[in-house]
Short mmCIF file of C-alpha atoms in Angstrom, two decimals:
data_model
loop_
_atom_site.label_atom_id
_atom_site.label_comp_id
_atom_site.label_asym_id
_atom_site.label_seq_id
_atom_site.Cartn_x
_atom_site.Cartn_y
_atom_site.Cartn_z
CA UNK Z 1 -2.58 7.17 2.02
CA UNK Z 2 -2.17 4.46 4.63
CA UNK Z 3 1.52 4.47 4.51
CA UNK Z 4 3.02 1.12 4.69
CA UNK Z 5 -0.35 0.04 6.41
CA UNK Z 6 -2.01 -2.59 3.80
CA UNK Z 7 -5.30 -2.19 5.40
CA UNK Z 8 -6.78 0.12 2.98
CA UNK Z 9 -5.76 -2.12 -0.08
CA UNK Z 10 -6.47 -5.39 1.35
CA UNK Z 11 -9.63 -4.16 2.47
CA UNK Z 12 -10.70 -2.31 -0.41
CA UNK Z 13 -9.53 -5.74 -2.65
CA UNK Z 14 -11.64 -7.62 -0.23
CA UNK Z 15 -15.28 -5.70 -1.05
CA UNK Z 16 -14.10 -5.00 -5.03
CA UNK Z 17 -13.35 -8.86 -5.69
CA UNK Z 18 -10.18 -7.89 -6.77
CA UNK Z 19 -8.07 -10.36 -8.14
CA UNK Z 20 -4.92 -9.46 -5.96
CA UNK Z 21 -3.43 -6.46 -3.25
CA UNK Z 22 0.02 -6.16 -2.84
CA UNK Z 23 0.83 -5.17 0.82
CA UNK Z 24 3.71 -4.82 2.90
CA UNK Z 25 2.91 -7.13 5.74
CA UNK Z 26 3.04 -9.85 2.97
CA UNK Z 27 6.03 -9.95 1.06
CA UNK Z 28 6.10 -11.12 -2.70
CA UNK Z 29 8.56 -12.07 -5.23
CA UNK Z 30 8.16 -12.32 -8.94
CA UNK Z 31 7.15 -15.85 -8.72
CA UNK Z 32 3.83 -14.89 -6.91
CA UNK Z 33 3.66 -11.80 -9.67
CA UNK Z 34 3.82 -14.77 -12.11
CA UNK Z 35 1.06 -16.85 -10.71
CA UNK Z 36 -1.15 -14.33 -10.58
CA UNK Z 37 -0.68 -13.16 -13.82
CA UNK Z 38 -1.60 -16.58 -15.35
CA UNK Z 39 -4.81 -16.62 -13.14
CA UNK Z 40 -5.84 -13.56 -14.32
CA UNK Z 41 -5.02 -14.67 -18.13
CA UNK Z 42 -6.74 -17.84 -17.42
CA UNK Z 43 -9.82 -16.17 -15.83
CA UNK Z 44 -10.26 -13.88 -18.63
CA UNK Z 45 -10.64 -16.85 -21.09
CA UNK Z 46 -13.53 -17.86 -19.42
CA UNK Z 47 -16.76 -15.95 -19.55
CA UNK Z 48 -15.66 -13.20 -16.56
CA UNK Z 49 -13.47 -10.97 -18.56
CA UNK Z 50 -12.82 -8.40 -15.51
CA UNK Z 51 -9.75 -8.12 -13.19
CA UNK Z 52 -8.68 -5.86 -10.25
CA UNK Z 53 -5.19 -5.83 -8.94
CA UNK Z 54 -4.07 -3.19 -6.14
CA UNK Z 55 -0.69 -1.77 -4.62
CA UNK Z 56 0.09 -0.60 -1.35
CA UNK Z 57 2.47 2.24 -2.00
CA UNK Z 58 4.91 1.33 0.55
CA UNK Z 59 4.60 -2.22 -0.30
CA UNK Z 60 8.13 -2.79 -1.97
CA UNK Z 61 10.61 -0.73 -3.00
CA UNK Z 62 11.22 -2.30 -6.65
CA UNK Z 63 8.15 -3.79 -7.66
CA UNK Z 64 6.50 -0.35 -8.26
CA UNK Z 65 3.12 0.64 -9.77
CA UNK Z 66 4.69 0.92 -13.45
CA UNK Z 67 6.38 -2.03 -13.17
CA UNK Z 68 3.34 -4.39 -11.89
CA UNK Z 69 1.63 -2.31 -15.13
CA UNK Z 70 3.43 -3.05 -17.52
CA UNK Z 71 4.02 -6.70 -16.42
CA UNK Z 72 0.26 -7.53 -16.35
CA UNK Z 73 0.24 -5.53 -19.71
CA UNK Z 74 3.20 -7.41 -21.59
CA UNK Z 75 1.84 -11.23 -20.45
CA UNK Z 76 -1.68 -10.56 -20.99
CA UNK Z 77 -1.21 -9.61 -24.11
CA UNK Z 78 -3.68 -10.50 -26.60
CA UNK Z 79 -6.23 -11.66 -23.98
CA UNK Z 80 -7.05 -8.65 -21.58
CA UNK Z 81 -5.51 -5.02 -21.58
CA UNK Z 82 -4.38 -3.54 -18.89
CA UNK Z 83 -5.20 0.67 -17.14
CA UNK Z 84 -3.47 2.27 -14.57
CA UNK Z 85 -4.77 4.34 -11.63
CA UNK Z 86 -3.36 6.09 -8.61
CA UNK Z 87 -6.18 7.12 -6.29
CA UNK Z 88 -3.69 9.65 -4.00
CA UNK Z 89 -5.24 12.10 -1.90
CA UNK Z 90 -8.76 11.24 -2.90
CA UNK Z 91 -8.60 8.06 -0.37
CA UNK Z 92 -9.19 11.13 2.12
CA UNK Z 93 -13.05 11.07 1.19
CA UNK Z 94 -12.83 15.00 1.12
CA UNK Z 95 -16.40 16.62 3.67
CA UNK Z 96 -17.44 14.47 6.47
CA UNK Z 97 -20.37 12.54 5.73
CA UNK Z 98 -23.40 11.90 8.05
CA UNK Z 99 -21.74 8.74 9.47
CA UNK Z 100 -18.45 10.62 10.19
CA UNK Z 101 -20.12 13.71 12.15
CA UNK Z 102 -22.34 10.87 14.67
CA UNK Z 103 -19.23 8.54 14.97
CA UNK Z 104 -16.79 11.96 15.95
CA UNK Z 105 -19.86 13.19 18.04
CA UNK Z 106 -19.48 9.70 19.83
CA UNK Z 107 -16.17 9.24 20.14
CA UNK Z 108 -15.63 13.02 22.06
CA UNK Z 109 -18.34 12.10 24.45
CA UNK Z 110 -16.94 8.99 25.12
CA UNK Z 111 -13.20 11.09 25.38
CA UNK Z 112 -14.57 13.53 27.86
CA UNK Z 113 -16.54 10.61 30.24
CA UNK Z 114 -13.46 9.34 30.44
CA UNK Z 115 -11.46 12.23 31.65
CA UNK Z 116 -14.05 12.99 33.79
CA UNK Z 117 -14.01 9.99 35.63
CA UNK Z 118 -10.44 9.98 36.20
CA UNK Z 119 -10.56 13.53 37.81
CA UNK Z 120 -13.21 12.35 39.99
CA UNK Z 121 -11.39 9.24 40.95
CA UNK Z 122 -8.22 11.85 42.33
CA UNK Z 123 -10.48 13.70 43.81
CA UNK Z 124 -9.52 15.13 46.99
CA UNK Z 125 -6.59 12.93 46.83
CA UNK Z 126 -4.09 15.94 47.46
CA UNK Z 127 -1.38 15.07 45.24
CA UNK Z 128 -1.40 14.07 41.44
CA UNK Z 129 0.20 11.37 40.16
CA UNK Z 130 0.39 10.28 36.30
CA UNK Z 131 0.67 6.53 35.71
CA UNK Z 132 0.25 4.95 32.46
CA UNK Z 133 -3.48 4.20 32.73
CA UNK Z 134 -3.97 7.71 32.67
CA UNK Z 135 -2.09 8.05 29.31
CA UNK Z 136 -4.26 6.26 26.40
CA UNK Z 137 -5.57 6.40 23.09
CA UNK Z 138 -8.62 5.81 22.17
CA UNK Z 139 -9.49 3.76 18.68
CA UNK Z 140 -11.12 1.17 17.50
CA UNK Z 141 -9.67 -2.55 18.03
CA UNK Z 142 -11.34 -5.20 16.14
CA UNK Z 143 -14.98 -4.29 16.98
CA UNK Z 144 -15.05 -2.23 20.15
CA UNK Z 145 -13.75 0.81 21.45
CA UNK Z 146 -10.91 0.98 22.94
CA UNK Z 147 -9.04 2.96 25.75
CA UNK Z 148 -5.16 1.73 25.34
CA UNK Z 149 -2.44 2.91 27.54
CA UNK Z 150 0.34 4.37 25.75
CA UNK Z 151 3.10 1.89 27.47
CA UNK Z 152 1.14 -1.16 25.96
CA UNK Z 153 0.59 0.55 22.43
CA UNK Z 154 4.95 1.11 22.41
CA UNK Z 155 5.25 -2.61 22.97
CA UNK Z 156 2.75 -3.58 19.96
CA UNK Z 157 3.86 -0.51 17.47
CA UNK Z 158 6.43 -0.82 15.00
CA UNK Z 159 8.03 2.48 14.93
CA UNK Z 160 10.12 2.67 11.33
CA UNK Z 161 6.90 1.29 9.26
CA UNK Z 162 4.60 3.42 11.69
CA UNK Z 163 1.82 -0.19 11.89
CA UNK Z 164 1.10 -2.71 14.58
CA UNK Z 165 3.23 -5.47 14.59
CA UNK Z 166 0.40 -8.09 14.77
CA UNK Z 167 -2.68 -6.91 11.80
CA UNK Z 168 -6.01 -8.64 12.60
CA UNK Z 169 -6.85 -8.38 9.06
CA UNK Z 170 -4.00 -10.27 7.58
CA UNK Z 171 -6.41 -13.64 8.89
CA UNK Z 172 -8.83 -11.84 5.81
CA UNK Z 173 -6.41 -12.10 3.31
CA UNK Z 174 -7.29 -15.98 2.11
CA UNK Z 175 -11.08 -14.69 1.87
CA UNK Z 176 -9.29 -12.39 -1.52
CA UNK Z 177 -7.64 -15.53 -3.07
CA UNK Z 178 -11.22 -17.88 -2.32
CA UNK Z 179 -13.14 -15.20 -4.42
CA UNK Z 180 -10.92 -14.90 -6.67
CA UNK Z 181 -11.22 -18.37 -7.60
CA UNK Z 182 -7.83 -19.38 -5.94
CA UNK Z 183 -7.00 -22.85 -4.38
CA UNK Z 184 -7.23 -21.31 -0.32
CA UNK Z 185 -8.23 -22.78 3.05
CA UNK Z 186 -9.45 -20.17 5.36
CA UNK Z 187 -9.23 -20.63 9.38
CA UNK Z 188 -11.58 -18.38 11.48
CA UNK Z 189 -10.03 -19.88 14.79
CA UNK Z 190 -7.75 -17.88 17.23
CA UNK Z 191 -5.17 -19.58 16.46
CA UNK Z 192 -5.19 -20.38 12.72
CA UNK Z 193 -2.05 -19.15 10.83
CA UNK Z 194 -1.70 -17.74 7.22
CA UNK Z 195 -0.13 -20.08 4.96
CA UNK Z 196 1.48 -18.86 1.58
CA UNK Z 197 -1.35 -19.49 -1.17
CA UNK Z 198 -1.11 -21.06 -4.47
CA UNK Z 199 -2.79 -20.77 -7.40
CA UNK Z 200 -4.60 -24.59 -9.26
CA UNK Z 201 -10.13 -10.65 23.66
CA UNK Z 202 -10.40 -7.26 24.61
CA UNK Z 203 -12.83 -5.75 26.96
CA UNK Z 204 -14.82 -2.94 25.23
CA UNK Z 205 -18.32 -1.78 24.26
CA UNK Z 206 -19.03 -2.28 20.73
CA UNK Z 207 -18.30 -0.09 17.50
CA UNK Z 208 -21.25 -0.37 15.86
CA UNK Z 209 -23.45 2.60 15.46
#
């Protein structure tokens, strides 16, 4: 459901220990399909005989769900089998739970403080005049929320894929391949940049609730 957005599948690989998540912001080829199949056939030798792999959607055009199936279920043959399963529309989470009602409850108040503080700032100002600060969205980024002009979100959005064009949670993805038992180096640092694995500050008040 998130589009070409890996977020939900990197994320969800991340707390499920999965053993790999295909996403668009990282492209593969069928040499990195063939590494991982080994790891999983060489993991399931041992004495964890469980494996997770997950698909983005979007994530290529050609290496669909049925073929990454049938792949896994053609080289791991006589050590592990393999089952399909396409969540769809029940990634929505269907009635709002507890969490969701206090968070929108929060989020509106915060909305309407806003907007009432920028009609108090024009104010007896006679005439009204829009500029981009008074044009925002307001989300979460990272770990706080977040009022973002709409001229600085153009600048960072990429338009055809509908995403960001910089994911904080791509610097996650090496956490995936250390639990699953890959060979990884993880950097928490600003500034640390994603390798290719092999196998063998913004101003806000916090998120939190």
């Amino acid at each position: 459901m998130g589009g070409y957005c890996g977020y939900l599948a990197n994320m969800g690989g991340l707390a499920a220990g999965a053993d790999a998540a295909y996403i668009f912001e990282e492209p593969f080829d069928i040499r990195d399909l063939q590494s991982n199949v080994e790891h999983l056939t060489e993991k399931m030798k041992t004495s964890i005989q469980r494996g997770l792999v997950l698909r983005n959607e979007s994530c290529s055009e050609n290496y669909t769900t049925d073929f990454i199936y049938q792949l896994y279920s053609e080289e791991g043959k006589g050590v592990f089998d393999c089952r399909k399963n396409v969540l769809g529309h029940m990634q929505q989470g269907g009635a709002p739970s507890p969490f969701d009602r206090n968070f929108g409850t929060k989020i509106s108040a915060r909305a309407m403080e806003w907007i009432t503080t920028k009609l108090r700032e024009a104010q007896g100002k006679g005439r009204k005049f829009v500029n981009d600060d008074s044009i925002c969205v307001l989300g979460i980024s990272k770990r706080t929320l977040l009022f973002q002009p709409v001229a600085e979100l153009k600048k960072e959005t990429d338009f055809e894929h509908r995403i960001p064009k910089e994911q904080w949670w791509l610097k996650l993805r090496p956490l995936m391949k250390i639990l699953a038992k890959y060979k990884a180096s993880y950097d928490v640092s600003d500034s640390g940049q994603l390798e290719h694995v092999h196998p063998s500050s913004d101003h806000g008040e916090p998120a939190a609730i």
